[in-house]
């Protein structure tokens, strides 16, 4: 009788875990699919004249595109152009993104420390 009581109570958490695991995995897979679909939609919507950042971290402007080959020509510097597949576009860069970084850097400057001319550090004689 003691064995029957202990084994019936120990199985329910394991059963609950086995039932919950597929639900959690399904939710995670669904989230990843949504992110992938949003990324592909963003890549498809990038057109000529858009400022982009590639997956390698290179910034440039789309100057031409080839729908048949699914490629774009990106100008990364004046007169320097590269041909890349559209899947290499990480994101479109908005004008606000460029200036946010500059403003954030100005706000985070450490205060200037004024030192006393007679200070010799923590140990004074």
Tab-separated table of C-alpha atoms in Angstrom:
chain	number	residue	atom	x	y	z
A	1	UNK	CA	0.000	0.000	0.000
A	2	UNK	CA	2.818	2.396	0.703
A	3	UNK	CA	4.312	1.855	-2.744
A	4	UNK	CA	0.971	2.439	-4.474
A	5	UNK	CA	0.448	5.772	-2.734
A	6	UNK	CA	3.912	7.188	-3.453
A	7	UNK	CA	3.987	6.189	-7.126
A	8	UNK	CA	0.599	7.700	-7.956
A	9	UNK	CA	1.555	11.108	-6.555
A	10	UNK	CA	4.974	11.238	-8.257
A	11	UNK	CA	3.688	10.736	-11.795
A	12	UNK	CA	1.510	13.828	-12.117
A	13	UNK	CA	4.328	16.448	-12.293
A	14	UNK	CA	6.110	14.349	-14.901
A	15	UNK	CA	2.903	13.974	-16.899
A	16	UNK	CA	2.255	17.728	-16.657
A	17	UNK	CA	5.787	18.455	-17.886
A	18	UNK	CA	5.384	16.066	-20.809
A	19	UNK	CA	2.121	17.750	-21.820
A	20	UNK	CA	3.429	21.308	-21.417
A	21	UNK	CA	6.663	20.813	-23.372
A	22	UNK	CA	5.072	20.554	-26.854
A	23	UNK	CA	2.990	23.673	-26.179
A	24	UNK	CA	6.087	25.673	-25.172
A	25	UNK	CA	8.023	24.429	-28.207
A	26	UNK	CA	5.130	25.291	-30.533
A	27	UNK	CA	4.962	28.832	-29.119
A	28	UNK	CA	8.725	29.309	-29.558
A	29	UNK	CA	8.628	28.052	-33.155
A	30	UNK	CA	5.676	30.306	-33.946
A	31	UNK	CA	7.549	33.328	-32.596
A	32	UNK	CA	10.616	32.519	-34.709
A	33	UNK	CA	8.494	32.133	-37.840
A	34	UNK	CA	6.901	35.543	-37.248
A	35	UNK	CA	10.333	37.160	-36.850
A	36	UNK	CA	11.617	35.494	-40.029
A	37	UNK	CA	8.549	36.619	-41.986
A	38	UNK	CA	8.956	40.201	-40.747
A	39	UNK	CA	12.660	40.180	-41.710
A	40	UNK	CA	11.846	38.912	-45.219
A	41	UNK	CA	9.128	41.526	-45.648
A	42	UNK	CA	11.580	44.244	-44.653
A	43	UNK	CA	14.173	42.942	-47.120
A	44	UNK	CA	11.589	42.853	-49.920
A	45	UNK	CA	10.377	46.391	-49.181
A	46	UNK	CA	13.861	47.954	-49.427
A	47	UNK	CA	14.061	49.801	-52.733
A	48	UNK	CA	16.304	52.104	-54.720
A	49	UNK	CA	17.427	55.091	-52.673
A	50	UNK	CA	16.953	53.423	-49.284
A	51	UNK	CA	19.802	53.559	-46.773
A	52	UNK	CA	20.493	50.072	-45.420
A	53	UNK	CA	22.784	48.150	-43.120
A	54	UNK	CA	23.973	44.735	-44.298
A	55	UNK	CA	24.265	41.684	-42.090
A	56	UNK	CA	28.027	42.309	-42.102
A	57	UNK	CA	27.472	45.793	-40.627
A	58	UNK	CA	28.234	47.760	-43.809
A	59	UNK	CA	26.128	50.869	-44.357
A	60	UNK	CA	25.159	51.949	-47.859
A	61	UNK	CA	22.462	53.080	-50.257
A	62	UNK	CA	20.654	50.864	-52.756
A	63	UNK	CA	21.306	52.273	-56.246
A	64	UNK	CA	20.008	49.424	-58.426
A	65	UNK	CA	18.169	46.141	-58.087
A	66	UNK	CA	17.693	42.994	-60.152
A	67	UNK	CA	14.403	41.254	-59.411
A	68	UNK	CA	15.286	38.166	-61.479
A	69	UNK	CA	18.486	37.382	-59.563
A	70	UNK	CA	17.145	38.802	-56.270
A	71	UNK	CA	20.213	41.034	-55.912
A	72	UNK	CA	20.843	44.712	-55.216
A	73	UNK	CA	23.702	47.088	-55.989
A	74	UNK	CA	24.705	49.007	-52.864
A	75	UNK	CA	26.885	52.118	-52.900
A	76	UNK	CA	28.971	52.024	-49.724
A	77	UNK	CA	31.160	55.045	-50.570
A	78	UNK	CA	31.129	57.557	-53.420
A	79	UNK	CA	32.035	55.521	-56.509
A	80	UNK	CA	32.260	52.212	-54.594
A	81	UNK	CA	29.456	49.786	-55.316
A	82	UNK	CA	28.943	46.172	-54.302
A	83	UNK	CA	26.502	43.589	-55.603
A	84	UNK	CA	24.813	41.523	-52.918
A	85	UNK	CA	21.836	39.266	-52.463
A	86	UNK	CA	18.747	40.848	-50.974
A	87	UNK	CA	18.857	38.418	-48.021
A	88	UNK	CA	22.045	40.194	-46.874
A	89	UNK	CA	20.061	43.282	-45.861
A	90	UNK	CA	19.820	43.401	-42.082
A	91	UNK	CA	17.650	46.508	-41.820
A	92	UNK	CA	16.759	49.807	-43.374
A	93	UNK	CA	18.404	52.780	-41.703
A	94	UNK	CA	16.191	55.736	-40.963
A	95	UNK	CA	17.615	59.255	-40.704
A	96	UNK	CA	16.581	59.407	-37.043
A	97	UNK	CA	18.789	56.361	-36.262
A	98	UNK	CA	21.961	58.161	-37.333
A	99	UNK	CA	21.378	61.178	-35.118
A	100	UNK	CA	20.207	59.264	-32.040
A	101	UNK	CA	23.678	57.810	-31.548
A	102	UNK	CA	25.303	61.245	-31.665
A	103	UNK	CA	22.832	62.708	-29.169
A	104	UNK	CA	23.273	59.752	-26.805
A	105	UNK	CA	27.057	60.149	-26.844
A	106	UNK	CA	26.804	63.823	-25.879
A	107	UNK	CA	24.547	63.039	-22.920
A	108	UNK	CA	26.819	60.313	-21.552
A	109	UNK	CA	30.013	62.362	-21.247
A	110	UNK	CA	31.616	61.858	-17.854
A	111	UNK	CA	31.847	64.990	-15.717
A	112	UNK	CA	35.248	66.606	-15.789
A	113	UNK	CA	37.131	66.031	-12.564
A	114	UNK	CA	38.949	69.043	-11.212
A	115	UNK	CA	42.019	68.061	-9.253
A	116	UNK	CA	43.563	70.125	-6.517
A	117	UNK	CA	47.096	71.207	-7.368
A	118	UNK	CA	48.304	70.079	-3.958
A	119	UNK	CA	46.694	66.635	-4.146
A	120	UNK	CA	49.146	63.758	-3.994
A	121	UNK	CA	46.692	60.902	-4.168
A	122	UNK	CA	45.107	58.990	-1.314
A	123	UNK	CA	48.255	58.984	0.778
A	124	UNK	CA	49.502	62.324	1.993
A	125	UNK	CA	52.627	62.879	3.984
